[in-house]
Amino acid sequence: MIKLTGDIRQEFVRLAGITFDALGLKGDATVDVELIDDEAMRELNRETRKVDATTDVLSYPALDEIKEFTKKNYPNDFDPTADAVVLGDIAINVDAAARQAEEYGTGEREINYLFVHGLLHILGYDHMTDSDKAAMRAREEEILGAKDESVVVAVIGRPNAGKSSLVNAIVGEKVSIVSPKPQTTRDRITGICTEGNKQIVFLDTPGMFKPRTKLDEHMDKSVKSSLGGDADVIVIVLDCTKGVTADDEKTIMQRLASRVPVYIVLNKTDLKGYEHTYPIVQKLSALMNRTDGRSVKDIIPTSCRSGRNIDVVKDALKKECKEGGFLFPPDEYTDRPVKFMIGEIVREKALLFLQDEIPHGVGVAVLGVDESKDPVRITADVIVDKQSHKRIVIGDDASMIKRIGAAARRDIQELLGTNVYLELFVKVRQGWRDKQNILHDIGY
């Protein structure tokens, strides 16, 4: 994707993403954008072009050829701070845009046009000949006229297959917690990935299992809701280290019967390697050529840990987007309230550090988030089933609860973008997973 620095507008980000997709570009690149007036543009022309004149836009390409934007391809043009290849600079004359708007349209649209024009110059387009000019103009109209599209994707699979890791990797933010323990996700978390004019809305569902408590029933209901008509596409995540089980095959066939497009993501390939992964892909490939019209659209081996083929999954889902606008504002990456996200962060750290010492009976109820204080003051209860569990969560000299709190505070500060004072209390609520009032307090 193309990252922007300097004078950034939300529409520039959108148009850069559309350009990236329209040209089939791969990798990460960065462009610096500057909005200036007539006087500054004249001075820039004098300094860089030895011309005493003002123009509407100037582009300064940094690359001689365009290929996949990786450090390997561009060792001398890679910015480690941005973790991207530097494409160049664009200067847009807002005074010229205002004048041209009188003839061509609104000032805002003219500035957007000049941004796209300048970006295409950086990416190798020119207008020296009539044919080049026509090709560049056609591409500009394609990009400026692109309509917003979206798709809703249900991510399902057995517990601990890597569903949450996949969603987090594509969204680029932590919208669902990750833990070595199965059934970590307890609710239908919505993650949102918006790039250019494409928006992918993920329903990260709990792993499929037989419900035993009211909490389990809630989790099971979340899965069924995701598959009951909300989703336009289904992604089934399989753990390649466990092969393809009979339950996996049953799930795939059930989803194919719904006639919703189905993709299979074979995750954790970094743990087994090609020799183990290839036979699984070969076995599943028969599902892509069924004669009844109910075929899997693609099987994609991935590794969320290394990032392998995450972009392939994202690109496939972008192609499933349909016109109709965005479902969420483009700058949002989840629809869950802040209190819920804070509680999930604390729960993630508890699961991480306690491992097998505590069964899956840990809940977190966020009691308050006081943003009037500096640092922001947050209080939360960590809820367990038994008194013996409470002693484990607290630890000797409160060592464990302090460890959980310190790790959670770091992630919460990143989430909120400010300093946080986090106070955790451990409460025993026997049978809490069967008590609706406690589940409500937790946010389920």
CSV table of C-alpha atoms in Angstrom, one decimal:
chain,number,residue,atom,x,y,z
A,1,MET,CA,0.0,0.0,0.0
A,2,ILE,CA,1.0,3.6,-0.5
A,3,LYS,CA,1.6,5.6,2.7
A,4,LEU,CA,1.4,9.4,2.7
A,5,THR,CA,3.3,11.9,4.7
A,6,GLY,CA,3.1,15.7,4.9
A,7,ASP,CA,-0.2,17.5,4.1
A,8,ILE,CA,-2.4,14.5,4.2
A,9,ARG,CA,-6.1,14.5,3.5
A,10,GLN,CA,-8.4,11.5,4.0
A,11,GLU,CA,-9.4,11.7,0.3
A,12,PHE,CA,-5.7,11.5,-0.7
A,13,VAL,CA,-5.3,8.3,1.3
A,14,ARG,CA,-8.4,6.9,-0.5
A,15,LEU,CA,-7.2,7.9,-3.9
A,16,ALA,CA,-3.7,6.5,-3.3
A,17,GLY,CA,-5.2,3.2,-2.4
A,18,ILE,CA,-7.3,3.2,-5.5
A,19,THR,CA,-4.2,4.0,-7.6
A,20,PHE,CA,-2.3,1.2,-6.0
A,21,ASP,CA,-5.0,-1.3,-6.8
A,22,ALA,CA,-5.7,0.0,-10.3
A,23,LEU,CA,-2.0,-0.3,-11.3
A,24,GLY,CA,-1.6,-3.7,-9.6
A,25,LEU,CA,1.2,-2.5,-7.4
A,26,LYS,CA,2.7,-4.7,-4.6
A,27,GLY,CA,4.6,-3.9,-1.5
A,28,ASP,CA,4.7,-0.8,0.7
A,29,ALA,CA,5.7,2.7,-0.6
A,30,THR,CA,5.6,6.2,0.8
A,31,VAL,CA,5.0,9.6,-0.9
A,32,ASP,CA,5.4,13.1,0.7
A,33,VAL,CA,2.7,15.6,-0.2
A,34,GLU,CA,2.9,19.3,0.2
A,35,LEU,CA,0.1,21.9,-0.3
A,36,ILE,CA,1.5,25.3,-1.2
A,37,ASP,CA,0.5,28.6,-2.7
A,38,ASP,CA,1.5,30.5,-5.9
A,39,GLU,CA,4.5,32.2,-4.3
A,40,ALA,CA,5.9,29.0,-2.9
A,41,MET,CA,5.3,27.1,-6.1
A,42,ARG,CA,7.2,29.8,-8.1
A,43,GLU,CA,10.1,29.6,-5.7
A,44,LEU,CA,10.1,25.8,-6.0
A,45,ASN,CA,10.2,26.1,-9.8
A,46,ARG,CA,13.1,28.4,-9.6
A,47,GLU,CA,15.1,26.1,-7.3
A,48,THR,CA,14.4,22.8,-9.0
A,49,ARG,CA,13.6,23.6,-12.6
A,50,LYS,CA,15.3,27.0,-13.1
A,51,VAL,CA,11.9,28.3,-14.4
A,52,ASP,CA,10.4,31.6,-13.1
A,53,ALA,CA,6.8,30.5,-13.3
A,54,THR,CA,4.0,29.0,-11.2
A,55,THR,CA,2.4,25.7,-12.0
A,56,ASP,CA,-0.5,23.7,-10.6
A,57,VAL,CA,1.5,20.6,-9.5
A,58,LEU,CA,5.1,19.3,-9.4
A,59,SER,CA,6.2,15.7,-9.0
A,60,TYR,CA,9.7,14.6,-8.1
A,61,PRO,CA,10.0,10.8,-8.7
A,62,ALA,CA,12.7,9.0,-6.7
A,63,LEU,CA,12.7,5.7,-8.8
A,64,ASP,CA,13.8,5.0,-12.3
A,65,GLU,CA,11.6,1.9,-12.7
A,66,ILE,CA,8.5,0.6,-11.0
A,67,LYS,CA,8.4,-3.0,-9.6
A,68,GLU,CA,7.4,-4.6,-6.3
A,69,PHE,CA,8.1,-2.2,-3.5
A,70,THR,CA,10.5,-4.2,-1.3
A,71,LYS,CA,13.7,-3.5,0.4
A,72,LYS,CA,15.4,-6.1,-1.7
A,73,ASN,CA,14.3,-4.4,-5.0
A,74,TYR,CA,15.1,-0.9,-3.7
A,75,PRO,CA,17.9,-1.1,-1.1
A,76,ASN,CA,18.9,2.6,-1.6
A,77,ASP,CA,15.4,3.9,-1.6
A,78,PHE,CA,14.0,2.1,1.4
A,79,ASP,CA,13.1,4.1,4.5
A,80,PRO,CA,13.4,1.9,7.6
A,81,THR,CA,11.4,4.4,9.7
A,82,ALA,CA,8.4,4.2,7.4
A,83,ASP,CA,9.2,0.5,6.5
A,84,ALA,CA,8.5,1.5,2.9
A,85,VAL,CA,10.1,2.4,-0.4
A,86,VAL,CA,10.3,6.2,-1.0
A,87,LEU,CA,8.5,7.0,-4.3
A,88,GLY,CA,9.1,10.8,-4.3
A,89,ASP,CA,7.4,14.1,-3.5
A,90,ILE,CA,4.3,15.9,-4.8
A,91,ALA,CA,3.7,19.7,-4.4
A,92,ILE,CA,0.2,20.9,-5.1
A,93,ASN,CA,-0.6,24.6,-5.8
A,94,VAL,CA,-3.9,25.3,-4.0
A,95,ASP,CA,-4.1,28.8,-5.6
A,96,ALA,CA,-3.9,27.3,-9.1
A,97,ALA,CA,-6.5,24.7,-8.0
A,98,ALA,CA,-8.9,27.4,-7.0
A,99,ARG,CA,-8.5,29.2,-10.3
A,100,GLN,CA,-8.9,26.0,-12.3
A,101,ALA,CA,-12.0,25.0,-10.3
A,102,GLU,CA,-13.9,27.9,-11.9
A,103,GLU,CA,-13.6,26.0,-15.1
A,104,TYR,CA,-13.5,22.4,-14.1
A,105,GLY,CA,-15.5,22.1,-10.9
A,106,THR,CA,-15.1,22.5,-7.2
A,107,GLY,CA,-11.8,23.4,-5.6
A,108,GLU,CA,-11.7,20.2,-3.6
A,109,ARG,CA,-12.1,18.0,-6.7
A,110,GLU,CA,-9.4,20.0,-8.5
A,111,ILE,CA,-7.0,19.4,-5.6
A,112,ASN,CA,-7.8,15.7,-5.7
A,113,TYR,CA,-7.2,15.7,-9.5
A,114,LEU,CA,-3.8,17.3,-9.1
A,115,PHE,CA,-2.9,14.8,-6.4
A,116,VAL,CA,-3.8,11.9,-8.7
A,117,HIS,CA,-2.0,13.6,-11.6
A,118,GLY,CA,1.1,14.1,-9.6
A,119,LEU,CA,1.0,10.5,-8.2
A,120,LEU,CA,0.8,9.0,-11.7
A,121,HIS,CA,3.8,11.0,-12.8
A,122,ILE,CA,5.7,9.5,-9.9
A,123,LEU,CA,4.6,6.1,-10.9
A,124,GLY,CA,5.9,6.4,-14.5
A,125,TYR,CA,3.0,8.1,-16.4
A,126,ASP,CA,3.6,11.1,-18.6
A,127,HIS,CA,1.9,13.2,-21.3
A,128,MET,CA,4.7,14.0,-23.7
A,129,THR,CA,2.8,12.5,-26.7
A,130,ASP,CA,-0.9,12.5,-27.5
A,131,SER,CA,-1.2,8.7,-26.8
A,132,ASP,CA,0.6,9.1,-23.5
A,133,LYS,CA,-1.7,12.0,-22.6
A,134,ALA,CA,-4.8,10.0,-23.5
A,135,ALA,CA,-3.6,7.0,-21.4
A,136,MET,CA,-2.8,9.2,-18.4
A,137,ARG,CA,-6.2,11.0,-18.6
A,138,ALA,CA,-8.1,7.7,-18.9
A,139,ARG,CA,-6.3,6.4,-15.8
A,140,GLU,CA,-7.1,9.7,-13.9
A,141,GLU,CA,-10.8,9.4,-14.7
A,142,GLU,CA,-10.8,5.7,-13.6
A,143,ILE,CA,-9.3,6.6,-10.3
A,144,LEU,CA,-11.3,9.7,-9.6
A,145,GLY,CA,-14.6,8.0,-10.6
A,146,ALA,CA,-14.1,4.8,-8.6
A,147,LYS,CA,-17.1,4.2,-6.3
A,148,ASP,CA,-16.8,2.9,-2.7
A,149,GLU,CA,-17.3,-0.9,-2.4
A,150,SER,CA,-17.6,-3.3,0.6
A,151,VAL,CA,-17.9,-6.9,1.5
A,152,VAL,CA,-18.8,-8.7,4.8
A,153,VAL,CA,-16.6,-11.7,5.6
A,154,ALA,CA,-17.3,-14.4,8.2
A,155,VAL,CA,-14.1,-16.0,9.5
A,156,ILE,CA,-14.8,-19.4,10.9
A,157,GLY,CA,-12.9,-22.5,11.9
A,158,ARG,CA,-12.1,-24.8,14.8
A,159,PRO,CA,-10.7,-23.3,18.0
A,160,ASN,CA,-7.1,-22.0,17.9
A,161,ALA,CA,-6.8,-22.3,14.1
A,162,GLY,CA,-5.7,-18.7,13.8
A,163,LYS,CA,-8.9,-16.8,12.9
A,164,SER,CA,-8.1,-13.8,15.1
A,165,SER,CA,-4.5,-13.7,13.9
A,166,LEU,CA,-5.7,-13.6,10.3
A,167,VAL,CA,-8.1,-10.8,10.9
A,168,ASN,CA,-5.5,-8.8,12.9
A,169,ALA,CA,-2.9,-9.3,10.2
A,170,ILE,CA,-5.2,-8.0,7.4
A,171,VAL,CA,-6.7,-5.2,9.4
A,172,GLY,CA,-3.3,-4.1,10.6
A,173,GLU,CA,-4.6,-3.5,14.1
A,174,LYS,CA,-5.4,-5.7,17.0
A,175,VAL,CA,-9.2,-6.1,16.9
A,176,SER,CA,-9.3,-9.6,18.4
A,177,ILE,CA,-7.1,-11.1,21.1
A,178,VAL,CA,-4.7,-13.9,20.4
A,179,SER,CA,-3.9,-16.7,22.9
A,180,PRO,CA,-2.4,-20.2,22.7
A,181,LYS,CA,-5.6,-21.4,24.4
A,182,PRO,CA,-8.6,-22.5,22.3
A,183,GLN,CA,-11.9,-20.5,22.2
A,184,THR,CA,-10.1,-17.2,23.0
A,185,THR,CA,-12.6,-15.2,21.0
A,186,ARG,CA,-15.9,-15.0,22.8
A,187,ASP,CA,-17.9,-12.6,20.7
A,188,ARG,CA,-18.4,-11.8,17.0
A,189,ILE,CA,-15.7,-9.1,16.7
A,190,THR,CA,-16.0,-6.8,13.8
A,191,GLY,CA,-12.7,-5.8,12.2
A,192,ILE,CA,-12.6,-3.3,9.4
A,193,CYS,CA,-9.9,-3.0,6.6
A,194,THR,CA,-10.4,0.0,4.3
A,195,GLU,CA,-7.9,0.6,1.5
A,196,GLY,CA,-8.7,2.9,-1.3
A,197,ASN,CA,-12.4,2.4,-2.3
A,198,LYS,CA,-12.5,-1.1,-0.9
A,199,GLN,CA,-13.7,-2.0,2.6
A,200,ILE,CA,-13.6,-5.5,4.1
A,201,VAL,CA,-15.7,-6.0,7.2
A,202,PHE,CA,-14.6,-9.1,9.1
A,203,LEU,CA,-16.8,-11.0,11.5
A,204,ASP,CA,-14.2,-12.8,13.6
A,205,THR,CA,-16.3,-15.6,15.2
A,206,PRO,CA,-15.5,-17.9,18.1
A,207,GLY,CA,-14.2,-21.4,17.3
A,208,MET,CA,-16.9,-23.9,16.7
A,209,PHE,CA,-17.7,-26.3,19.6
A,210,LYS,CA,-20.5,-27.8,21.6
A,211,PRO,CA,-22.0,-25.2,24.1
A,212,ARG,CA,-22.2,-26.1,27.7
A,213,THR,CA,-22.8,-22.8,29.6
A,214,LYS,CA,-24.6,-19.6,28.8
A,215,LEU,CA,-21.3,-18.1,27.8
A,216,ASP,CA,-20.8,-21.0,25.4
A,217,GLU,CA,-24.3,-20.5,24.1
A,218,HIS,CA,-23.5,-16.8,23.4
A,219,MET,CA,-20.4,-17.8,21.5
A,220,ASP,CA,-22.3,-20.4,19.5
A,221,LYS,CA,-25.0,-17.8,18.7
A,222,SER,CA,-22.3,-15.5,17.4
A,223,VAL,CA,-21.1,-18.1,14.9
A,224,LYS,CA,-24.6,-18.9,13.7
A,225,SER,CA,-25.4,-15.2,13.4
A,226,SER,CA,-22.4,-14.7,11.2
A,227,LEU,CA,-23.5,-17.5,8.9
A,228,GLY,CA,-27.2,-16.7,9.0
A,229,GLY,CA,-27.2,-14.1,6.2
A,230,ASP,CA,-24.9,-11.4,7.5
A,231,ALA,CA,-21.9,-12.6,5.5
A,232,ASP,CA,-21.2,-12.1,1.8
A,233,VAL,CA,-18.1,-14.4,1.9
A,234,ILE,CA,-17.0,-17.2,4.2
A,235,VAL,CA,-13.3,-17.8,5.0
A,236,ILE,CA,-12.6,-21.1,6.7
A,237,VAL,CA,-9.3,-21.2,8.6
A,238,LEU,CA,-7.6,-24.5,9.0
A,239,ASP,CA,-4.6,-25.3,11.1
A,240,CYS,CA,-2.2,-27.1,8.8
A,241,THR,CA,-0.3,-28.7,11.8
A,242,LYS,CA,-3.5,-30.7,12.5
A,243,GLY,CA,-4.3,-31.7,8.9
A,244,VAL,CA,-7.9,-31.8,7.7
A,245,THR,CA,-10.2,-33.5,10.1
A,246,ALA,CA,-13.6,-35.1,9.4
A,247,ASP,CA,-15.2,-32.1,11.2
A,248,ASP,CA,-13.3,-29.7,8.9
A,249,GLU,CA,-14.6,-31.5,5.9
A,250,LYS,CA,-18.1,-31.4,7.3
A,251,THR,CA,-17.8,-27.7,7.9
A,252,ILE,CA,-16.6,-27.0,4.4
A,253,MET,CA,-19.4,-29.0,2.8
A,254,GLN,CA,-22.0,-27.2,5.0
A,255,ARG,CA,-20.7,-23.8,4.0
A,256,LEU,CA,-20.6,-24.7,0.3
A,257,ALA,CA,-24.3,-25.6,0.5
A,258,SER,CA,-25.1,-22.0,1.4
A,259,ARG,CA,-23.8,-20.9,-2.1
A,260,VAL,CA,-21.9,-18.0,-0.5
A,261,PRO,CA,-18.4,-17.8,-1.9
A,262,VAL,CA,-16.0,-19.9,0.3
A,263,TYR,CA,-12.3,-19.5,0.7
A,264,ILE,CA,-10.0,-21.9,2.6
A,265,VAL,CA,-7.0,-20.4,4.4
A,266,LEU,CA,-4.5,-23.1,5.5
A,267,ASN,CA,-2.8,-21.3,8.4
A,268,LYS,CA,0.5,-21.9,10.4
A,269,THR,CA,2.4,-23.2,7.3
A,270,ASP,CA,5.6,-21.8,8.9
A,271,LEU,CA,5.4,-24.5,11.6
A,272,LYS,CA,5.3,-27.5,9.1
A,273,GLY,CA,6.9,-26.4,5.8
A,274,TYR,CA,6.2,-27.2,2.2
A,275,GLU,CA,6.5,-31.0,2.5
A,276,HIS,CA,3.7,-31.2,5.0
A,277,THR,CA,1.5,-28.4,3.5
A,278,TYR,CA,1.5,-29.5,-0.1
A,279,PRO,CA,-0.4,-32.8,0.4
A,280,ILE,CA,-3.1,-31.0,2.4
A,281,VAL,CA,-3.5,-28.4,-0.4
A,282,GLN,CA,-3.6,-31.3,-3.0
A,283,LYS,CA,-6.3,-33.1,-1.0
A,284,LEU,CA,-8.4,-29.9,-0.7
A,285,SER,CA,-7.9,-28.9,-4.4
A,286,ALA,CA,-10.7,-31.3,-5.5
A,287,LEU,CA,-13.1,-29.0,-3.8
A,288,MET,CA,-12.3,-26.3,-6.3
A,289,ASN,CA,-13.5,-28.3,-9.3
A,290,ARG,CA,-16.8,-29.7,-8.2
A,291,THR,CA,-19.4,-30.4,-10.9
A,292,ASP,CA,-22.4,-29.2,-8.9
A,293,GLY,CA,-21.3,-25.5,-9.0
A,294,ARG,CA,-20.6,-25.5,-5.3
A,295,SER,CA,-16.8,-25.1,-5.3
A,296,VAL,CA,-14.3,-23.5,-3.0
A,297,LYS,CA,-13.0,-20.4,-4.8
A,298,ASP,CA,-9.4,-20.6,-3.6
A,299,ILE,CA,-7.2,-22.4,-1.1
A,300,ILE,CA,-4.5,-20.1,0.3
A,301,PRO,CA,-1.6,-21.3,2.5
A,302,THR,CA,-0.6,-18.6,5.0
A,303,SER,CA,1.4,-17.8,8.0
A,304,CYS,CA,0.2,-15.0,10.1
A,305,ARG,CA,3.4,-15.1,12.0
A,306,SER,CA,5.6,-14.4,9.0
A,307,GLY,CA,3.0,-12.6,6.9
A,308,ARG,CA,3.2,-15.1,4.1
A,309,ASN,CA,0.3,-14.7,1.6
A,310,ILE,CA,-1.7,-12.4,3.9
A,311,ASP,CA,-1.7,-9.9,1.0
A,312,VAL,CA,-3.0,-12.7,-1.3
A,313,VAL,CA,-6.0,-13.3,1.0
A,314,LYS,CA,-6.6,-9.5,1.2
A,315,ASP,CA,-6.5,-9.1,-2.6
A,316,ALA,CA,-8.9,-12.0,-3.1
A,317,LEU,CA,-11.4,-10.5,-0.7
A,318,LYS,CA,-11.1,-7.0,-2.3
A,319,LYS,CA,-12.3,-8.6,-5.5
A,320,GLU,CA,-15.4,-9.8,-3.7
A,321,CYS,CA,-16.4,-6.2,-2.8
A,322,LYS,CA,-19.6,-4.8,-4.4
A,323,GLU,CA,-20.8,-1.3,-5.0
A,324,GLY,CA,-23.0,0.3,-2.4
A,325,GLY,CA,-20.7,2.4,-0.3
A,326,PHE,CA,-18.8,1.7,2.9
A,327,LEU,CA,-20.5,0.2,5.9
A,328,PHE,CA,-18.2,2.1,8.4
A,329,PRO,CA,-16.2,5.3,8.3
A,330,PRO,CA,-12.9,4.7,6.5
A,331,ASP,CA,-10.8,5.6,9.6
A,332,GLU,CA,-12.4,3.0,11.8
A,333,TYR,CA,-10.9,-0.5,12.3
A,334,THR,CA,-13.5,-2.0,14.7
A,335,ASP,CA,-17.1,-1.4,15.7
A,336,ARG,CA,-16.5,-2.5,19.3
A,337,PRO,CA,-16.6,0.2,22.1
A,338,VAL,CA,-13.4,1.2,23.8
A,339,LYS,CA,-14.4,-0.4,27.1
A,340,PHE,CA,-14.9,-3.8,25.4
A,341,MET,CA,-11.5,-3.6,23.7
A,342,ILE,CA,-9.8,-2.7,27.0
A,343,GLY,CA,-11.4,-5.7,28.7
A,344,GLU,CA,-10.3,-7.9,25.9
A,345,ILE,CA,-6.7,-6.7,26.2
A,346,VAL,CA,-6.7,-7.5,29.9
A,347,ARG,CA,-8.2,-10.9,29.3
A,348,GLU,CA,-5.5,-11.6,26.6
A,349,LYS,CA,-2.7,-10.9,29.0
A,350,ALA,CA,-4.3,-13.0,31.7
A,351,LEU,CA,-4.7,-16.0,29.3
A,352,LEU,CA,-1.1,-15.5,28.1
A,353,PHE,CA,0.6,-15.4,31.5
A,354,LEU,CA,-1.6,-17.9,33.3
A,355,GLN,CA,-1.5,-20.5,30.5
A,356,ASP,CA,-2.8,-23.8,31.9
A,357,GLU,CA,-3.0,-22.7,35.6
A,358,ILE,CA,-6.5,-21.4,35.1
A,359,PRO,CA,-9.1,-23.0,32.9
A,360,HIS,CA,-10.9,-20.9,30.4
A,361,GLY,CA,-13.0,-19.3,33.2
A,362,VAL,CA,-11.5,-15.8,33.2
A,363,GLY,CA,-13.7,-12.7,32.5
A,364,VAL,CA,-12.9,-9.0,32.6
A,365,ALA,CA,-15.5,-6.3,33.4
A,366,VAL,CA,-14.3,-2.8,32.9
A,367,LEU,CA,-15.9,-0.7,35.6
A,368,GLY,CA,-14.8,2.8,34.5
A,369,VAL,CA,-12.7,4.8,32.0
A,370,ASP,CA,-12.1,8.3,33.4
A,371,GLU,CA,-10.6,10.3,30.5
A,372,SER,CA,-10.8,13.6,32.6
A,373,LYS,CA,-7.8,12.4,34.6
A,374,ASP,CA,-4.2,12.5,33.4
A,375,PRO,CA,-3.2,9.8,33.0
A,376,VAL,CA,-6.5,8.2,32.0
A,377,ARG,CA,-7.8,6.1,35.0
A,378,ILE,CA,-9.2,2.7,34.2
A,379,THR,CA,-10.6,0.2,36.8
A,380,ALA,CA,-11.6,-3.4,36.0
A,381,ASP,CA,-12.5,-6.6,37.7
A,382,VAL,CA,-10.8,-9.9,36.7
A,383,ILE,CA,-13.5,-12.5,37.3
A,384,VAL,CA,-12.7,-16.1,38.2
A,385,ASP,CA,-14.8,-19.1,39.3
A,386,LYS,CA,-13.0,-20.2,42.4
A,387,GLN,CA,-11.1,-18.9,45.4
A,388,SER,CA,-8.1,-21.0,44.4
A,389,HIS,CA,-8.1,-19.4,41.0
A,390,LYS,CA,-8.1,-15.9,42.7
A,391,ARG,CA,-4.9,-16.8,44.6
A,392,ILE,CA,-3.2,-17.9,41.3
A,393,VAL,CA,-4.3,-14.7,39.4
A,394,ILE,CA,-3.0,-12.5,42.2
A,395,GLY,CA,0.2,-14.5,42.7
A,396,ASP,CA,2.8,-14.2,45.5
A,397,ASP,CA,3.1,-10.6,46.7
A,398,ALA,CA,0.6,-9.7,43.9
A,399,SER,CA,3.3,-10.5,41.3
A,400,MET,CA,1.0,-12.1,38.7
A,401,ILE,CA,-1.7,-9.4,38.7
A,402,LYS,CA,1.0,-6.8,38.5
A,403,ARG,CA,2.5,-8.6,35.5
A,404,ILE,CA,-0.9,-8.8,33.8
A,405,GLY,CA,-1.6,-5.2,34.5
A,406,ALA,CA,1.8,-3.9,33.2
A,407,ALA,CA,1.5,-5.8,29.9
A,408,ALA,CA,-2.2,-4.8,29.5
A,409,ARG,CA,-1.4,-1.1,30.2
A,410,ARG,CA,1.2,-1.0,27.4
A,411,ASP,CA,-1.4,-2.2,24.8
A,412,ILE,CA,-4.1,0.0,26.2
A,413,GLN,CA,-1.9,3.1,26.0
A,414,GLU,CA,-1.2,2.2,22.3
A,415,LEU,CA,-5.0,1.8,21.8
A,416,LEU,CA,-5.9,5.1,23.4
A,417,GLY,CA,-2.8,7.1,22.3
A,418,THR,CA,-2.2,8.4,25.9
A,419,ASN,CA,-0.9,7.4,29.3
A,420,VAL,CA,-3.0,5.1,31.4
A,421,TYR,CA,-3.3,4.2,35.0
A,422,LEU,CA,-4.8,0.7,35.2
A,423,GLU,CA,-6.2,-0.7,38.4
A,424,LEU,CA,-7.2,-4.4,38.5
A,425,PHE,CA,-9.2,-6.2,41.1
A,426,VAL,CA,-9.7,-10.0,41.2
A,427,LYS,CA,-13.2,-11.1,42.1
A,428,VAL,CA,-14.7,-14.6,42.7
A,429,ARG,CA,-18.0,-15.1,41.0
A,430,GLN,CA,-18.8,-18.9,41.2
A,431,GLY,CA,-20.6,-20.1,38.0
A,432,TRP,CA,-20.3,-16.6,36.4
A,433,ARG,CA,-20.4,-18.1,32.9
A,434,ASP,CA,-24.0,-19.1,33.5
A,435,LYS,CA,-25.1,-15.8,35.0
A,436,GLN,CA,-26.6,-13.4,32.5
A,437,ASN,CA,-26.1,-10.3,34.6
A,438,ILE,CA,-22.3,-10.9,34.9
A,439,LEU,CA,-22.0,-11.7,31.1
A,440,HIS,CA,-23.9,-8.4,30.5
A,441,ASP,CA,-21.4,-6.5,32.6
A,442,ILE,CA,-18.5,-8.0,30.7
A,443,GLY,CA,-20.0,-7.0,27.4
A,444,TYR,CA,-21.5,-10.2,26.0
